[in-house]
Coordinates of C-alpha atoms in Angstrom, one line a residue:
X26 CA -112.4 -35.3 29.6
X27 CA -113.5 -33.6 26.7
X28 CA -115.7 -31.2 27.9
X29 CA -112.8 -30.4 30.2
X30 CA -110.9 -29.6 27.4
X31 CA -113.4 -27.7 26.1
X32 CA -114.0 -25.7 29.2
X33 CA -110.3 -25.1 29.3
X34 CA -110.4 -23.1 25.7
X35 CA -113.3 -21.4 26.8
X36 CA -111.2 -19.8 29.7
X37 CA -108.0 -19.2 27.7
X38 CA -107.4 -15.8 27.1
X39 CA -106.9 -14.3 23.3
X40 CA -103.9 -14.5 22.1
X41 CA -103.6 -11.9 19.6
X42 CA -106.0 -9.4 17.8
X43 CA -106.0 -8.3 13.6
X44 CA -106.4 -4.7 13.3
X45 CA -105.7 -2.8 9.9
X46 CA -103.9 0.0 10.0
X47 CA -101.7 2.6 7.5
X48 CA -99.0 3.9 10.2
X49 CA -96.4 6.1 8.3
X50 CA -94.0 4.2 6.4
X51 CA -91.4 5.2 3.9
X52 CA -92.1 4.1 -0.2
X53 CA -89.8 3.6 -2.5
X54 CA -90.4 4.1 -5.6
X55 CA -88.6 2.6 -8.7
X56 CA -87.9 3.8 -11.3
X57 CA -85.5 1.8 -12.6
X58 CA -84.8 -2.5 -12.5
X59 CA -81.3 -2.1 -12.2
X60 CA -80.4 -2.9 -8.4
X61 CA -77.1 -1.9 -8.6
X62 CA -77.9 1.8 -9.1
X63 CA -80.5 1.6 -6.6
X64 CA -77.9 0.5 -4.2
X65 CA -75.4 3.4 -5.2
X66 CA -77.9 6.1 -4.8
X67 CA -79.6 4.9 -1.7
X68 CA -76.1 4.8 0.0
X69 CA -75.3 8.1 -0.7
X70 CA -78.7 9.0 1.1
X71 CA -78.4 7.0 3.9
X72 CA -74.7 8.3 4.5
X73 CA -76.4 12.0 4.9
X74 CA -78.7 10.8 7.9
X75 CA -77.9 7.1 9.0
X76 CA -79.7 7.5 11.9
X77 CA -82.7 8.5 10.4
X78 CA -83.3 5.7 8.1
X79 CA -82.3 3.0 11.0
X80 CA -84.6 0.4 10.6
X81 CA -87.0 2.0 8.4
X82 CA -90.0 0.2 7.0
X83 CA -90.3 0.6 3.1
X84 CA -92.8 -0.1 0.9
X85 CA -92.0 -0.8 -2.8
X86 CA -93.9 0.9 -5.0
X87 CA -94.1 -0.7 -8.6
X88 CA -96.0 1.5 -10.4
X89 CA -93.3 3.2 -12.7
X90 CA -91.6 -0.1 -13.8
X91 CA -95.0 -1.2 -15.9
X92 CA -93.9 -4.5 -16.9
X93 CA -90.2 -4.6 -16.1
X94 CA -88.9 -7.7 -14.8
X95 CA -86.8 -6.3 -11.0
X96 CA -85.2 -8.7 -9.0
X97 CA -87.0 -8.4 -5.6
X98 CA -85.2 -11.1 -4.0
X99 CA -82.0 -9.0 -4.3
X100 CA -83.5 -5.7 -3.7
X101 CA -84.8 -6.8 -0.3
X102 CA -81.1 -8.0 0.9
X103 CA -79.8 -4.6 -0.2
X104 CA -82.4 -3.1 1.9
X105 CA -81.7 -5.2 5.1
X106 CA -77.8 -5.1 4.2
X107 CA -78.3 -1.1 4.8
X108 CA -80.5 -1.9 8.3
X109 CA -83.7 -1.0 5.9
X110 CA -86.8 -3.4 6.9
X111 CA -88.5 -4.3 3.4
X112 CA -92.8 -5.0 3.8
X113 CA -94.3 -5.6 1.1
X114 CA -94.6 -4.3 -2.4
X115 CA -97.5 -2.4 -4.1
X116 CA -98.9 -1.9 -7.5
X117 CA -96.8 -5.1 -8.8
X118 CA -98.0 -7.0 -12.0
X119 CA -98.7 -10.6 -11.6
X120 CA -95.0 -11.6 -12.5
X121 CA -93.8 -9.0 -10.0
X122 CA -96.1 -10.3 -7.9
X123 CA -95.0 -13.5 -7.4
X124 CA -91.5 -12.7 -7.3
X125 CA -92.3 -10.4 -4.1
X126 CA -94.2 -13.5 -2.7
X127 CA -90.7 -15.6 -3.3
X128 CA -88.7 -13.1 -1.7
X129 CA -90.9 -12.7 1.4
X130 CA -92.3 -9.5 0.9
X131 CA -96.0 -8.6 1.5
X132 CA -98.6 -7.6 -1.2
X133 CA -100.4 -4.1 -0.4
X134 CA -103.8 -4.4 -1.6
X135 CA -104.8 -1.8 -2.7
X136 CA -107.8 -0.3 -5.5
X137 CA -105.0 1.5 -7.1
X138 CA -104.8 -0.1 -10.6
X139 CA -102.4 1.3 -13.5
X140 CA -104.6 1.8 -16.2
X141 CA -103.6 2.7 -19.4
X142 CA -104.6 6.5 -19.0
X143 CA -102.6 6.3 -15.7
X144 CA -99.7 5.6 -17.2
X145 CA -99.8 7.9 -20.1
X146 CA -100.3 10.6 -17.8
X147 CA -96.8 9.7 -15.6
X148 CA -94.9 9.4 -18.5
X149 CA -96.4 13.1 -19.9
X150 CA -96.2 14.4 -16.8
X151 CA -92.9 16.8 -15.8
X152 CA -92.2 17.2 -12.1
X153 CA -91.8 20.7 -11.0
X154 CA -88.7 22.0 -9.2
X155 CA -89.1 23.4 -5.8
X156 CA -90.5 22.5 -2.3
X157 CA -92.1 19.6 -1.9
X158 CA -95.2 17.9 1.0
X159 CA -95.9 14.4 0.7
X160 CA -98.0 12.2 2.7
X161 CA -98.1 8.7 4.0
X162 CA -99.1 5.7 1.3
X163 CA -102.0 6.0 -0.1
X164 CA -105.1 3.3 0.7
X165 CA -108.2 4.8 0.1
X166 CA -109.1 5.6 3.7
X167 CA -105.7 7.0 4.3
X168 CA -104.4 10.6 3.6
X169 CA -101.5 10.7 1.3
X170 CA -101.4 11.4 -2.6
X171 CA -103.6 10.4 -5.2
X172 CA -103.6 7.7 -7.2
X173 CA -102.3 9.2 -10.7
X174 CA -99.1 10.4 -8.9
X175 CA -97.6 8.2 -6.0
X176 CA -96.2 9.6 -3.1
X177 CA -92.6 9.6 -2.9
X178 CA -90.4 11.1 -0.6
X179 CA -89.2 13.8 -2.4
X180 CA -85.2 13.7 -1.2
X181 CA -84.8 10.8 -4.0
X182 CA -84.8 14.0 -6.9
X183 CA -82.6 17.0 -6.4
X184 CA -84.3 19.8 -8.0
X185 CA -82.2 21.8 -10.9
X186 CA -82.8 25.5 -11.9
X187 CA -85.1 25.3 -15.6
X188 CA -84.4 26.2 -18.9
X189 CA -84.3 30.0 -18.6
X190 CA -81.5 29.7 -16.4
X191 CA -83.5 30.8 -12.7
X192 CA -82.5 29.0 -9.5
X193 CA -85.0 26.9 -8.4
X194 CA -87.3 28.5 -5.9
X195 CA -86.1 29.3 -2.7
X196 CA -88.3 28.6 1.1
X197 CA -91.8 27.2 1.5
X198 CA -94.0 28.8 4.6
X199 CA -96.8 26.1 5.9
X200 CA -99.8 27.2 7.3
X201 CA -101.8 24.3 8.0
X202 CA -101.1 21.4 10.8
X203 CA -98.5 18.8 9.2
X204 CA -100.1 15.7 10.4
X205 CA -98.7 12.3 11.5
X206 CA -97.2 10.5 8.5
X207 CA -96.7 13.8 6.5
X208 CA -93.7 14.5 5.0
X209 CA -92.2 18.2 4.2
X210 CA -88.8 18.7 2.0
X211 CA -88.0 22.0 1.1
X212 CA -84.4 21.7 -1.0
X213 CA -83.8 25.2 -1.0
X214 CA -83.4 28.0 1.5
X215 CA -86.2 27.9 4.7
X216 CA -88.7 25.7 5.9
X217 CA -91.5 27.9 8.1
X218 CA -94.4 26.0 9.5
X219 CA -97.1 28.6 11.5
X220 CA -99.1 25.6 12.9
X221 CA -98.4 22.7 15.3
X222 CA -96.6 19.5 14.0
X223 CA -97.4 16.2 15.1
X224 CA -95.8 13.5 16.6
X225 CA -94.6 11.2 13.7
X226 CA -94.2 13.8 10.8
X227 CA -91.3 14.9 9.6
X228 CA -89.7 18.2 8.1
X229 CA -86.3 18.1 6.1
X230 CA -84.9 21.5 4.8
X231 CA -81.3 22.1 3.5
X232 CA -81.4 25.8 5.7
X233 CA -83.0 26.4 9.1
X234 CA -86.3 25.0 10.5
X235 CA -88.7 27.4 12.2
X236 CA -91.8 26.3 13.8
X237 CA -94.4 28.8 15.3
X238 CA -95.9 26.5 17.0
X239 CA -95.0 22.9 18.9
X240 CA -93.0 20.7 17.3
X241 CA -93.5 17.1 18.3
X242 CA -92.7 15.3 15.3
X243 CA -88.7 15.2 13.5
X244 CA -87.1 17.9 12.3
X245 CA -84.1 17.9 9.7
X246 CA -82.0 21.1 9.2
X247 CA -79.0 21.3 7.3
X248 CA -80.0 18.3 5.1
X249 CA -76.7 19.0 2.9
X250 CA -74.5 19.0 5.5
X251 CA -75.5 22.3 6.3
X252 CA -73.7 23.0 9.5
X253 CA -74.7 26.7 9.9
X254 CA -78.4 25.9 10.0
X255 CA -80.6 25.9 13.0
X256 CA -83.8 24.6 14.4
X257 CA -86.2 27.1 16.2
X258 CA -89.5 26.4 17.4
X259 CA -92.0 27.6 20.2
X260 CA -92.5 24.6 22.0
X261 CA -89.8 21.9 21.8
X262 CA -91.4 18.5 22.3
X263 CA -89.6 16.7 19.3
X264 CA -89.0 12.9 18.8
X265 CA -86.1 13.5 16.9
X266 CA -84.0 16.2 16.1
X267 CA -81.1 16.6 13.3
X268 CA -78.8 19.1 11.6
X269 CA -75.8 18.4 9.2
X270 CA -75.8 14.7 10.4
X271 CA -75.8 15.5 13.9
X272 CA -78.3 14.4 15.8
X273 CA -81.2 14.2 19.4
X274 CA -83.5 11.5 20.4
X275 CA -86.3 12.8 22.7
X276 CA -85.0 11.8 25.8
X277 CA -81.3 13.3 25.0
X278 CA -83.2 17.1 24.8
X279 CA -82.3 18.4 28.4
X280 CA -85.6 18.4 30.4
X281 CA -85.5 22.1 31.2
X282 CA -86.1 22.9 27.1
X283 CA -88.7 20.2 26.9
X284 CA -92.1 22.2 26.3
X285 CA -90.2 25.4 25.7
X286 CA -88.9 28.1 23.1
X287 CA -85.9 26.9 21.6
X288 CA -82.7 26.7 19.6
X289 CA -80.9 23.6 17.9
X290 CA -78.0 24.0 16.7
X291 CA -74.2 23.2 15.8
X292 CA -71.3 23.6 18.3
X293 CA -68.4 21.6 18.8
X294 CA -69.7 19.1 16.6
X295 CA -72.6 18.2 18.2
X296 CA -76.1 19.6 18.9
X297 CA -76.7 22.4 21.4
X298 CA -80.3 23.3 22.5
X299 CA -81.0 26.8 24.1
X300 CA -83.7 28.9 24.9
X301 CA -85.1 31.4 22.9

């Protein structure tokens, strides 16, 4: 009987396999322990593109809290409360640690460490105004940003014109292939992109969207509710498309654009594609 048994978990096929993996998920950053303001100022993004953040994984990143008690329990209801999916948190101190454990959330490890130059340097540091690329959380193995400034995507921080007065700088033109898990924001005027764009990167303009080249990841025009923008590519093989709120999942672009020249944009309240 027992070497029955024994025979019988010989033949049983695996159940399951671990594989590790850095897919492209959304970090949030903190900057402040005060949930409630979270919550305000996460609504007001999500309301632009609700969509777009359906069921988004985030990652909490700790790093500009320091030693700043946060209530994690409550910050991963607010997530899920706006159809958010909370993972884990990264960078967290021991205490923080723990309270991420207690509120289910995962622990990223990581060899990013805050040292004490680290965070000298964040708090010197001044962001500057103007178009931004980010990349997918950083693991040392993965692309993404480096360790003295964590990647954040950049439509938390509206850019404001500096001290002399000038408007912020206007456009950003790509050249290189924005890869799977990149992110692109320009905040103001065009976002031109000369290379191919893979599937699971993302660009978000407040003004039109060209691509010279196939665009197979999401595209975001009119991020401002922007209704005049437009989305123009070479080859239109998107997984998701947007402008001013209105939106196209991949199989709602008509077939006979799919592969093609084309143009995304606003009529009658909704998205029109065309051939260029």
């Amino acid at each position: 009987m027992v070497s029955g048994r024994r025979g019988e978990k010989r033949q049983e096929q695996q159940a399951f396999a671990l594989k590790g993996t850095m897919p492209a998920i959304t970090m949030l950053c903190l900057k402040t322990a005060n949930v409630a303001a979270v919550e305000r100022q996460l609504a007001d993004h999500i309301s632009q593109m609700p969509h777009f953040f359906l069921h988004l994984p985030i990652l909490l990143d700790l790093a500009e809290l320091g030693d700043e008690p946060v209530d994690l329990g409550a910050l991963a209801g607010l997530l899920r409360k706006h159809n958010l999916v909370p993972i884990a948190v990264r960078n967290p101190t021991d205490a923080q640690r723990e309270r991420a454990v207690a509120a289910g959330l995962g622990v990223l490890r990581t060899p990013l460490t805050r040292s004490s130059r680290q965070a000298g340097s964040a708090e010197g540091s001044t962001p500057t105004p103007g178009p931004v690329a980010v990349g997918p959380a950083p693991d040392r193995g993965a692309s993404g940003a480096a360790a003295a400034a964590p990647a954040r995507r950049p439509r938390d921080a509206a850019p404001a014109p500096d001290a002399a007065g000038e408007p912020p700088p206007a456009g950003l033109t790509v050249r290189q292939p924005v890869r799977s898990g990149q992110v692109i924001y320009v905040p103001h005027g065009d976002l031109v992109v000369l290379s191919p764009v893979s599937s699971g990167a993302e660009l978000i303009a407040n003004d039109n969207i060209h691509v010279y080249a196939p665009l197979r990841g999401r595209a975001m025009a009119g991020a401002h509710n922007n209704a005049d923008a437009s989305i123009f590519c070479m080859s239109l093989e998107a997984e998701f498309v947007s402008i001013a709120g209105r939106y196209l999942m991949a199989d709602e672009i008509p077939d006979e654009h799919r592969g093609k020249p084309a143009r995304i944009s606003v009529q009658n309240d909704g998205l029109v594609v065309t051939r260029l």
